[in-house]
Amino acid sequence: MPFALLSPAIKLVAQKAAAPKQHEPVQTDEKTQPLLPFKESQTLHTLSGKIFDNEKSPVYGATVYIPRIGKGAVSDFEGNYSILLPEDTFTVRYSSVGTGYEYRLVSMNRNQKLDVVLTLLIQHEVEVKSETITAEEKVQSTQMSMETLTAREAKLLPALFGEVDLIKVLQLKPGVQSGGEGSSGLYIRGGGPDQNLVLTDLTPVYNPAHLFGFFSIFNPDAVKNVNLYKGGFPAQYGGRLSSVVDVKMRSGDPDKYHATGGLGLISSRLTLEGPINKGKSTFIISGRRTYFDIFTREYNRRNESKPKYTPIPDYYFYDLNGKFTFDLNPKDKVSVSAYYGQDIFNFGRDRFKFRFNWGNTTFATRWNHEFNSRAMLTTSVNYTDYSYKIQNQFDSFKFQVGSGVTDYTGQSALNYLPTEKHNINTGISYTLHNFEVGRASGGASDRNFSFNAGQHLRSGEFGAWVSDDYEPDDKWKINAGARISGYNNNGVMYGGVEPRSSVRYALSNKTSLKASYTRMYQYTHLVSSSGASLPTDIWYPSNATVRPQVSDQEAVGFSHTFMDGMFLFSNELYYKNMQRQIDFKDGANLFINNALDTVFVFGRGWAYGSEFYLEKTKGKLTGWVGYTLSYTWRQFKEINNGDPFHPRYDRRHDISVVAMYALNKRISLSATFVYGTGQAVTLPTGRYFLQDIPGTQGSVPGFGVVPVTQQRSNVRMAPYHRMDIAMVWKLKPKHGESDLTFSIYNVYSRMNPYFLYIETVTANPDGTGAVKGFRARQVSLFPIIPSVTYNFRF
């Protein structure tokens, strides 16, 4: 249901049942309910309300559904839904990912409001009620290429160092690849790391990673859920080519105060929440910090007197989340949310000091106004800032380099339900971008010497969209719309129309065919000298030289449920064509360069593949198996003699297996297995020696060794595979809830490749003597790593 993200709901078609008491809860056999013939002349009434969980938080994306006829609706960001129904009696089911489900029997003889509370599933429950966004509902939805994940689900799965990471769990879905061993980066359907739009409460995040990409910035205690779109993007999203990662933060409990947290192997976290004015306003504040630095400082202190001692660098990260919500009246609600996070890396010895820090700051305020049961306006103002800074000092000489981007965004969206067949979403947005590119300064105080370099760039980005969610009959569902985008950088203007469409045709209640087409423009670009996303990567705007990237993606899919909805099978085929892709010239200087666009090269890319997905959604044992067959290509006139080549993140085969088993009410077990074709890397195919050239250096005096590389991506690293296991043991404290989570990362201690380097082979083992040859060496990061985490809530 791609256009219902900010929507009150899509319509429901009526279903006849015995006359009940108004709003009576009911458990019903959905298969026995007869289909009511719908007449255009019938009088229509509106059923609307809010959907909460039992912690009193609004449930975003909850489904309102009539399973037998495959009609449904979803709640908006604040839990609101609104449905046009004819005069009759309906059995309506309410459900959401991570909750149980509720039935209501409703007689529609007038406009009515009905609020529903969904119960959050206990992690260790024996009967895992997986009718939450059931397989049937996924089959009937027009939305394809989408994955939804809750923080509660993520906490059940094994994690590196016990640090739960929602982004890494998304890597277990088909079509999603990681940037390498332990990385939280995402590579979606052949796209690069800069082609993912990452949002937290609708605010963009430019570098959503801690610890050089090993963990994401999202604290699981503060996150409600995550929606990942790989294609078929709703019209309100724009600015990136490959995916949208939409992270929704939790609201606080309006009735009770709670403290939630955990003590882990490398970090601790604490969340406080509760009412400000009971039933009217809430707060939630979350904090997290690692403590690498505590141990390294103590180690350094104990060994600093040793003559040959080399200190260990000082490293830690922390982040803070806060959200406040206010119900001003029945029609108006205001929320304010913020995030601040930093990574800090320090090293110093004798006269040399080094400091590297990077981080994000976001702020969002949003106002929801309900005109009536058919129309709602959502207006938001957002701020985001990402920056990094590297500082060096040697005696009196100081050097500093940094980069960053700051955005100010205003957005307003209107959802309108004119008839029972149409749901219209329209809106407008504007973003002011400020870029600091390669800002460098330095000098020596005792020599009266200093310098400055870098660029400050400012640009504006505009977007307007409209979409219609149209259902002509029981077989067809159509979502069609378009986004108009524009960009202005110092008088240089770009823009275009981005059509969006998706169609579902129901062969039956259990089987459907789907198709989608999306065009996307990207006006800001990530300049990276590595295959992985690093803090030192530079964001750069489109200008007269750097034109916006463009992608066109087509996808077709098949979805089917069987064994009474216990299993869901889907297969999607996609093809993505990408224009104006960016790389850089060999030997380019990316740090101190006042004309960075002069070292870029421009070309094209394309990707295609097939994604298979089998999910078990009911019973004690749940989980999924995903397999992706994919091909990714890039082509630049100045690179690889103009021939196409596979970029580093091209991966032919990708397999993931996830299993979760509720052993009893207190213990749940889980396991994951992943396999992927080795990454494509470039290694020299030969070398030649420069003899008796002044200034040359090599393994043999008087010789310079020059590598010869004829082709890009000419070598594949070894395949990547790994198994992780975990157990969650629910304790029985006197107050509140608590558990111990035991996990083992890389159970059979597979030494997976992280990168390759070339080693010189000499006549003597100590590296002296004549050069006999060269060989590639593999560097690995993580062997088997056990961990334990204590979690609590009271």
XYZ file of C-alpha atoms in Angstrom, residues 11-611:
601
model
C -11.326 2.217 1.940
C -12.926 -1.083 2.912
C -15.721 -2.808 1.017
C -18.563 -4.079 3.212
C -19.040 -7.575 4.471
C -22.334 -8.916 5.795
C -22.658 -10.555 9.214
C -25.238 -11.079 11.916
C -26.324 -7.851 13.588
C -24.112 -7.317 16.651
C -23.928 -4.855 19.442
C -22.136 -1.695 18.244
C -18.289 -2.051 18.269
C -18.478 -5.475 19.860
C -15.144 -7.375 20.011
C -15.440 -10.709 18.262
C -13.334 -13.675 17.203
C -14.681 -14.902 13.904
C -14.079 -17.488 11.236
C -13.283 -15.199 8.335
C -13.836 -17.895 5.707
C -17.565 -18.243 6.506
C -18.487 -14.602 5.941
C -20.427 -13.981 2.692
C -19.348 -11.209 0.337
C -21.788 -8.298 0.237
C -22.607 -7.037 -3.269
C -21.662 -3.371 -3.303
C -23.904 -0.786 -4.957
C -22.671 2.641 -6.012
C -25.980 4.185 -4.884
C -25.595 3.114 -1.250
C -25.260 5.756 1.456
C -21.697 6.031 2.729
C -20.556 6.665 6.301
C -17.079 7.136 7.764
C -15.498 4.810 10.292
C -12.417 6.500 11.762
C -10.292 6.482 14.886
C -6.849 5.777 16.248
C -4.884 2.572 16.723
C -2.635 2.286 19.798
C -0.531 -0.456 21.308
C -0.955 -1.468 24.949
C 1.884 0.922 25.860
C -0.401 3.715 24.588
C 1.867 4.560 21.628
C 0.226 5.245 18.234
C 0.728 2.355 15.820
C 1.999 3.465 12.430
C 1.203 1.219 9.471
C -1.389 -0.877 11.329
C -3.660 -2.804 8.989
C -7.447 -2.593 8.992
C -8.488 -5.594 6.947
C -11.318 -7.838 5.718
C -9.422 -11.046 4.842
C -12.090 -12.842 2.840
C -12.411 -10.137 0.194
C -8.863 -8.778 0.492
C -9.815 -5.178 1.293
C -7.711 -3.133 3.679
C -6.398 0.137 5.035
C -3.383 1.298 7.018
C -2.951 3.830 9.818
C -0.852 6.952 9.424
C 2.129 8.194 11.429
C -0.091 9.120 14.396
C -2.172 5.914 14.302
C -5.170 7.541 12.561
C -7.333 5.682 10.068
C -10.489 6.620 8.148
C -12.709 4.395 5.997
C -15.797 5.028 3.885
C -18.393 2.255 4.317
C -21.972 1.720 3.130
C -24.798 1.108 5.597
C -24.350 -2.443 6.811
C -22.554 -4.573 9.388
C -18.852 -5.350 9.121
C -16.295 -7.625 10.715
C -13.050 -5.639 10.776
C -9.642 -6.963 11.784
C -6.919 -4.689 13.201
C -3.296 -5.855 13.236
C 0.291 -4.680 12.998
C 3.824 -6.053 12.839
C 4.899 -6.903 16.389
C 1.377 -6.960 17.879
C -1.529 -9.330 18.257
C -4.746 -8.753 16.344
C -8.237 -7.540 17.279
C -11.647 -8.048 15.676
C -14.508 -5.574 15.841
C -18.062 -6.065 14.607
C -19.383 -2.658 13.565
C -22.828 -1.526 12.348
C -22.526 1.476 10.064
C -25.666 3.607 10.233
C -23.836 6.913 10.802
C -20.303 8.405 10.954
C -18.477 6.791 13.867
C -15.157 6.868 15.704
C -13.575 3.683 17.014
C -10.200 3.546 18.763
C -8.488 0.148 19.002
C -5.681 -1.091 21.271
C -3.342 -3.793 19.910
C -1.319 -5.902 22.328
C 2.443 -6.003 21.809
C 3.676 -9.561 21.493
C 5.888 -10.864 24.290
C 9.230 -11.920 22.887
C 9.192 -15.315 24.592
C 5.517 -16.136 24.109
C 4.799 -19.778 23.344
C 2.161 -18.993 20.743
C 3.739 -16.379 18.511
C 0.672 -14.735 16.990
C 2.068 -14.033 13.574
C -1.241 -12.940 12.103
C 0.402 -9.507 12.370
C 0.413 -8.202 8.816
C -0.525 -11.675 7.648
C 0.611 -13.434 4.535
C -2.838 -12.850 3.002
C -2.546 -9.115 3.600
C 0.880 -8.983 1.973
C -0.492 -10.806 -1.059
C -3.423 -8.380 -1.450
C -1.366 -5.195 -0.985
C -0.248 -3.243 -4.055
C 3.040 -2.406 -2.337
C 5.938 -4.523 -3.522
C 9.690 -4.381 -2.838
C 9.063 -3.411 0.805
C 10.231 -4.871 4.117
C 8.960 -3.967 7.609
C 10.829 -4.642 10.848
C 10.126 -3.819 14.496
C 12.677 -3.357 17.274
C 11.076 -6.238 19.201
C 11.764 -8.626 16.323
C 15.361 -7.426 15.977
C 16.044 -8.068 19.673
C 15.310 -11.761 19.172
C 18.117 -12.280 16.640
C 21.861 -12.749 17.216
C 23.962 -9.572 17.159
C 27.651 -8.669 16.929
C 28.937 -7.970 20.481
C 25.297 -8.256 21.584
C 24.578 -4.803 20.082
C 21.133 -5.023 18.421
C 21.151 -3.292 15.041
C 17.975 -2.947 12.977
C 19.894 -2.080 9.816
C 21.873 -5.326 10.005
C 18.648 -7.291 10.361
C 17.436 -5.678 7.133
C 20.554 -7.122 5.463
C 18.975 -10.543 5.976
C 16.221 -9.720 3.489
C 16.571 -10.537 -0.240
C 17.944 -7.770 -2.430
C 19.822 -6.162 0.479
C 23.594 -6.521 0.846
C 26.084 -5.345 3.435
C 29.198 -3.336 2.688
C 31.456 -6.044 4.130
C 32.278 -7.951 7.312
C 30.290 -6.489 10.220
C 29.226 -3.427 8.234
C 25.836 -1.752 8.763
C 25.957 -0.252 5.264
C 23.229 -1.076 2.763
C 23.622 -1.840 -0.942
C 20.179 -2.160 -2.514
C 19.628 -3.680 -5.948
C 22.944 -2.554 -7.371
C 22.947 0.907 -5.795
C 25.782 2.532 -3.869
C 25.730 3.634 -0.213
C 24.868 7.235 -1.135
C 21.754 6.115 -3.022
C 19.802 5.236 0.144
C 17.475 7.834 1.671
C 17.643 7.215 5.437
C 14.978 9.020 7.468
C 14.336 9.247 11.190
C 10.908 10.752 11.860
C 10.991 12.077 8.262
C 14.385 13.799 8.805
C 17.279 12.730 6.500
C 20.412 11.225 8.074
C 23.563 11.458 5.945
C 25.811 8.984 7.774
C 23.694 6.557 9.838
C 26.673 4.641 11.269
C 28.898 4.368 14.337
C 32.316 2.716 14.689
C 33.386 3.239 11.033
C 30.212 1.543 9.804
C 30.046 -1.457 12.146
C 26.900 -0.259 13.965
C 24.002 1.984 12.987
C 23.020 5.089 14.947
C 19.545 3.739 15.803
C 19.052 2.832 19.455
C 16.611 -0.137 19.429
C 14.892 1.075 22.614
C 13.931 4.345 20.890
C 12.783 2.865 17.558
C 9.198 1.840 16.829
C 9.718 0.220 13.430
C 11.588 0.466 10.142
C 10.154 0.354 6.626
C 12.571 -0.418 3.798
C 11.515 0.335 0.213
C 13.653 -1.276 -2.493
C 11.386 -0.158 -5.331
C 7.853 1.035 -6.037
C 8.625 4.160 -4.002
C 5.677 6.249 -2.763
C 5.510 9.659 -4.430
C 6.353 11.630 -1.275
C 9.883 10.185 -1.234
C 12.623 11.598 -3.440
C 16.288 12.525 -3.670
C 17.849 9.041 -3.830
C 17.987 6.294 -6.459
C 17.981 2.934 -4.730
C 16.038 2.754 -1.472
C 14.174 4.490 1.322
C 14.852 3.463 4.940
C 12.050 5.090 6.955
C 12.706 4.822 10.712
C 9.862 5.751 13.070
C 10.753 6.659 16.651
C 8.606 5.658 19.623
C 6.334 8.003 21.552
C 6.281 7.846 25.349
C 3.596 6.135 27.431
C 0.863 8.740 28.201
C -0.256 7.031 31.432
C 2.735 5.490 33.245
C 6.433 6.121 33.770
C 8.892 3.474 32.581
C 12.637 2.897 32.578
C 14.082 0.556 29.944
C 17.686 -0.326 29.310
C 20.438 -2.842 28.890
C 24.010 -3.664 29.887
C 26.044 -5.180 27.065
C 29.537 -6.252 26.176
C 30.535 -2.930 24.605
C 27.743 -0.496 25.502
C 24.935 0.347 27.878
C 21.671 2.120 27.187
C 18.845 3.698 29.196
C 15.405 4.979 28.181
C 12.995 7.005 30.329
C 9.416 7.685 29.264
C 6.049 8.706 30.593
C 3.354 11.393 30.668
C 3.984 15.119 30.932
C 0.256 15.798 31.301
C -1.455 12.455 31.739
C -3.348 11.419 28.632
C -2.438 14.654 26.822
C 1.334 14.796 26.394
C 4.272 12.422 26.635
C 8.055 12.279 26.605
C 10.691 9.663 25.839
C 14.460 10.143 26.261
C 17.024 7.497 25.291
C 20.780 7.412 25.718
C 23.512 4.953 24.746
C 27.286 4.908 25.197
C 30.120 2.492 24.524
C 32.985 2.020 26.967
C 35.963 0.973 24.855
C 37.744 4.051 26.160
C 37.418 3.055 29.818
C 39.392 -0.136 29.233
C 41.936 1.357 26.831
C 42.708 4.274 29.166
C 43.323 1.916 32.061
C 45.511 -0.293 29.868
C 47.494 2.737 28.685
C 47.930 4.027 32.243
C 49.333 0.703 33.448
C 51.823 0.404 30.580
C 52.900 3.999 29.920
C 56.170 3.568 31.838
C 57.367 0.709 29.614
C 60.064 1.869 27.129
C 58.730 0.193 23.967
C 55.072 0.620 24.761
C 52.716 1.940 22.043
C 49.438 3.323 23.420
C 46.075 2.017 22.215
C 43.849 4.674 20.607
C 40.962 6.021 22.641
C 37.579 5.393 21.027
C 33.914 5.630 22.040
C 30.558 6.698 20.663
C 27.340 7.907 22.221
C 23.915 9.045 21.104
C 20.825 10.696 22.597
C 17.219 10.531 21.374
C 14.284 12.572 22.598
C 10.653 12.877 21.561
C 7.775 14.923 22.998
C 4.139 14.708 21.877
C 1.235 17.036 22.679
C -2.482 16.497 22.007
C -3.665 20.107 21.732
C -7.273 19.117 21.031
C -9.126 16.255 19.280
C -8.086 17.597 15.853
C -4.538 18.863 16.462
C -1.387 17.091 17.598
C 2.191 18.365 17.753
C 5.369 16.309 18.189
C 9.006 17.328 18.584
C 11.881 14.851 18.181
C 15.662 15.206 18.202
C 18.827 13.127 17.880
C 22.453 13.857 18.705
C 25.297 11.369 18.283
C 29.092 11.497 18.131
C 32.021 9.158 17.495
C 35.307 10.239 19.088
C 38.720 8.743 18.285
C 41.845 10.001 20.091
C 45.493 9.039 19.872
C 48.495 10.753 21.328
C 52.098 9.975 22.138
C 55.053 12.211 22.900
C 54.775 15.270 20.663
C 52.101 13.853 18.320
C 48.337 14.164 18.882
C 45.505 12.950 16.670
C 41.745 13.467 17.113
C 38.964 12.344 14.780
C 35.296 12.930 15.556
C 32.134 12.748 13.469
C 28.419 12.715 14.124
C 24.838 13.659 13.331
C 22.328 16.102 14.745
C 18.642 16.055 13.764
C 15.600 17.982 14.884
C 11.992 17.641 13.695
C 8.726 19.267 14.680
C 5.451 18.074 13.175
C 1.851 19.293 13.341
C -1.103 17.067 12.410
C -4.457 18.721 11.782
C -7.640 16.781 11.016
C -10.091 18.896 8.982
C -12.692 16.133 9.084
C -12.864 12.373 8.864
C -11.846 12.511 5.184
C -8.975 15.020 5.197
C -5.800 15.444 7.252
C -2.868 17.844 6.899
C 0.634 17.035 8.160
C 3.204 19.848 8.277
C 6.791 19.457 9.450
C 10.000 21.450 9.795
C 13.233 19.440 9.879
C 16.914 20.120 10.527
C 19.816 17.744 9.976
C 23.583 18.177 10.251
C 26.413 15.761 9.561
C 30.070 16.685 9.904
C 33.482 15.219 10.588
C 36.731 16.772 11.734
C 40.294 15.429 11.793
C 42.854 17.266 13.918
C 46.614 16.620 13.966
C 49.296 18.282 16.033
C 53.053 17.765 16.031
C 54.906 20.120 18.334
C 53.663 23.592 17.362
C 52.321 22.602 13.932
C 48.553 22.021 13.767
C 46.527 20.710 10.869
C 42.752 20.287 10.590
C 40.512 18.943 7.816
C 36.771 18.382 7.774
C 33.598 18.273 5.754
C 29.863 18.237 6.328
C 26.352 19.001 5.170
C 23.483 20.839 6.864
C 19.845 20.810 5.683
C 16.772 22.863 6.578
C 13.526 21.336 5.270
C 9.867 22.359 5.288
C 7.180 19.922 4.153
C 3.389 19.773 4.080
C 1.215 16.840 2.956
C -2.549 16.527 2.575
C -4.470 13.256 2.541
C -7.985 13.341 1.170
C -10.549 10.560 0.794
C -13.058 11.921 -1.781
C -14.908 8.649 -2.506
C -14.776 5.013 -1.522
C -12.633 4.257 -4.590
C -9.983 6.959 -4.291
C -7.439 8.061 -1.716
C -5.402 11.124 -2.711
C -2.065 12.119 -1.209
C -0.453 15.399 -2.249
C 2.245 17.613 -0.819
C 5.134 20.002 -1.263
C 8.628 20.290 0.253
C 11.702 22.532 0.073
C 15.224 21.888 1.384
C 18.095 24.342 1.772
C 21.445 22.504 1.584
C 24.714 23.861 2.986
C 27.901 21.937 2.100
C 31.346 22.287 3.660
C 33.669 20.503 1.208
C 37.278 19.670 2.095
C 37.596 22.455 4.665
C 41.266 22.469 5.720
C 43.421 24.761 7.841
C 46.837 24.570 9.464
C 49.823 26.438 10.659
C 52.778 26.664 13.015
C 52.629 29.260 15.793
C 56.415 29.457 16.170
C 56.929 30.115 12.424
C 54.099 32.586 11.777
C 52.750 30.250 9.089
C 49.112 29.349 8.299
C 46.840 28.330 5.403
C 43.163 27.643 4.618
C 41.411 25.698 1.864
C 37.998 24.283 1.024
C 34.582 25.269 -0.312
C 31.284 26.408 1.154
C 28.402 25.626 -1.218
C 24.689 26.365 -0.902
C 21.819 24.954 -2.965
C 18.055 24.463 -2.846
C 15.928 21.386 -3.602
C 12.206 21.439 -4.337
C 9.645 18.643 -4.504
C 5.902 18.413 -5.137
C 3.847 15.260 -5.548
C 0.386 13.837 -6.008
C -0.772 10.227 -5.965
C -4.063 8.394 -6.131
C -4.759 5.042 -4.572
C -7.515 3.666 -6.778
C -9.442 0.398 -6.515
C -11.823 -0.082 -9.454
C -12.960 -3.576 -8.394
C -12.035 -6.605 -6.297
C -9.379 -7.778 -8.754
C -7.465 -4.583 -9.426
C -5.652 -2.115 -7.185
C -3.771 0.754 -8.808
C -1.473 3.340 -7.290
C -0.479 6.077 -9.713
C 1.200 9.408 -9.199
C 4.118 11.650 -9.991
C 6.714 13.743 -8.223
C 8.118 16.953 -9.690
C 11.580 17.802 -8.375
C 13.929 20.714 -8.967
C 17.390 21.841 -7.883
C 19.166 25.199 -7.903
C 22.878 25.671 -7.259
C 24.175 29.194 -7.845
C 21.898 29.746 -10.822
C 22.375 26.272 -12.326
C 18.915 24.664 -12.517
C 17.965 21.007 -12.865
C 14.624 19.260 -12.570
C 12.305 16.632 -13.912
C 9.139 14.610 -13.542
C 9.354 11.359 -11.610
C 6.393 9.076 -12.437
C 5.424 6.406 -9.913
C 2.998 3.540 -10.422
C 2.200 0.108 -9.025
C -0.531 -2.384 -9.885
C -1.851 -5.496 -8.198
C -4.081 -8.071 -9.877
C -5.640 -10.681 -7.572
C -5.882 -14.111 -9.143
C -7.524 -15.221 -5.871
C -7.459 -14.364 -2.169
C -4.215 -16.369 -1.968
C -2.421 -15.365 -5.156
C -1.625 -12.046 -6.794
C 0.509 -10.560 -9.542
C 2.190 -7.156 -9.087
C 4.165 -4.678 -11.162
C 5.749 -1.286 -10.499
C 7.685 1.462 -12.266
C 9.640 4.271 -10.592
C 11.842 7.125 -11.790
C 14.106 8.827 -9.244
C 16.417 11.878 -9.373
C 19.373 12.360 -7.028
C 20.897 15.831 -6.720
C 23.491 15.257 -3.957
C 26.353 12.794 -4.303
C 28.759 10.940 -2.038
C 32.423 11.145 -3.031
C 34.101 8.034 -1.669
C 37.539 6.518 -2.158
C 36.539 3.208 -0.587
C 34.166 0.341 -1.250
C 32.615 0.964 2.168
C 30.954 4.118 3.467
C 33.418 5.914 5.751
C 33.073 9.045 7.919
C 35.548 10.870 5.648
C 33.380 10.482 2.550
C 32.293 13.854 1.155
C 28.790 14.921 0.095
C 28.809 17.133 -2.988
C 25.955 18.965 -4.777
C 25.001 18.974 -8.436
C 26.403 21.930 -10.387
C 27.285 22.904 -13.950
C 29.756 19.991 -14.130
C 28.073 17.424 -11.895
C 24.596 16.649 -13.243
C 21.962 14.804 -11.165
C 21.845 11.024 -11.180
C 18.726 9.400 -12.654
C 17.349 5.886 -12.306
C 14.448 3.986 -13.836
C 13.375 0.771 -12.131
C 10.817 -1.765 -13.308
C 9.744 -4.735 -11.218
C 7.228 -7.552 -11.526
C 6.259 -9.931 -8.761
C 4.254 -12.985 -7.787
C 2.923 -13.641 -4.269
C 1.163 -16.746 -2.944
C 0.126 -18.085 0.459
C -0.466 -21.728 1.278
C -1.256 -24.043 4.194
C -3.952 -21.717 5.522
C -1.697 -18.663 5.416
C 1.131 -20.304 7.363
C 3.585 -19.788 4.504
C 4.138 -16.882 2.143
C 6.130 -17.239 -1.067
C 7.081 -14.339 -3.301
C 9.353 -13.764 -6.260
C 10.307 -10.396 -7.751
C 12.221 -9.646 -10.945
C 13.732 -6.177 -11.321
C 15.758 -4.139 -13.772
C 17.293 -0.776 -12.868
C 18.962 1.601 -15.314
C 21.129 4.372 -13.767
C 22.446 7.403 -15.633
C 25.191 9.914 -14.691
C 26.923 7.688 -12.168
C 29.988 9.215 -10.492
C 33.482 7.869 -9.873
C 36.830 9.640 -9.591
C 40.072 9.689 -11.493
C 42.987 7.551 -10.344
C 45.184 9.459 -7.905
C 42.523 12.114 -7.225
C 42.952 14.314 -4.147
C 39.635 14.279 -2.289
C 40.586 16.161 0.880
C 42.238 19.494 0.086
C 40.751 20.412 -3.260
C 38.946 23.662 -4.086
C 37.748 22.226 -7.425
C 36.646 18.749 -6.458
C 34.401 18.303 -9.485
C 37.475 18.373 -11.767
C 38.545 14.904 -10.560
C 35.171 13.242 -11.221
C 34.302 10.964 -14.107
C 30.746 10.219 -15.203
C 29.173 7.111 -16.670
C 26.236 4.764 -16.443
C 25.182 1.728 -14.476
C 22.586 -0.992 -14.580
C 21.461 -3.845 -12.347
C 19.019 -6.714 -12.648
C 18.104 -9.767 -10.671
C 15.560 -12.087 -9.127
C 14.614 -12.216 -5.432
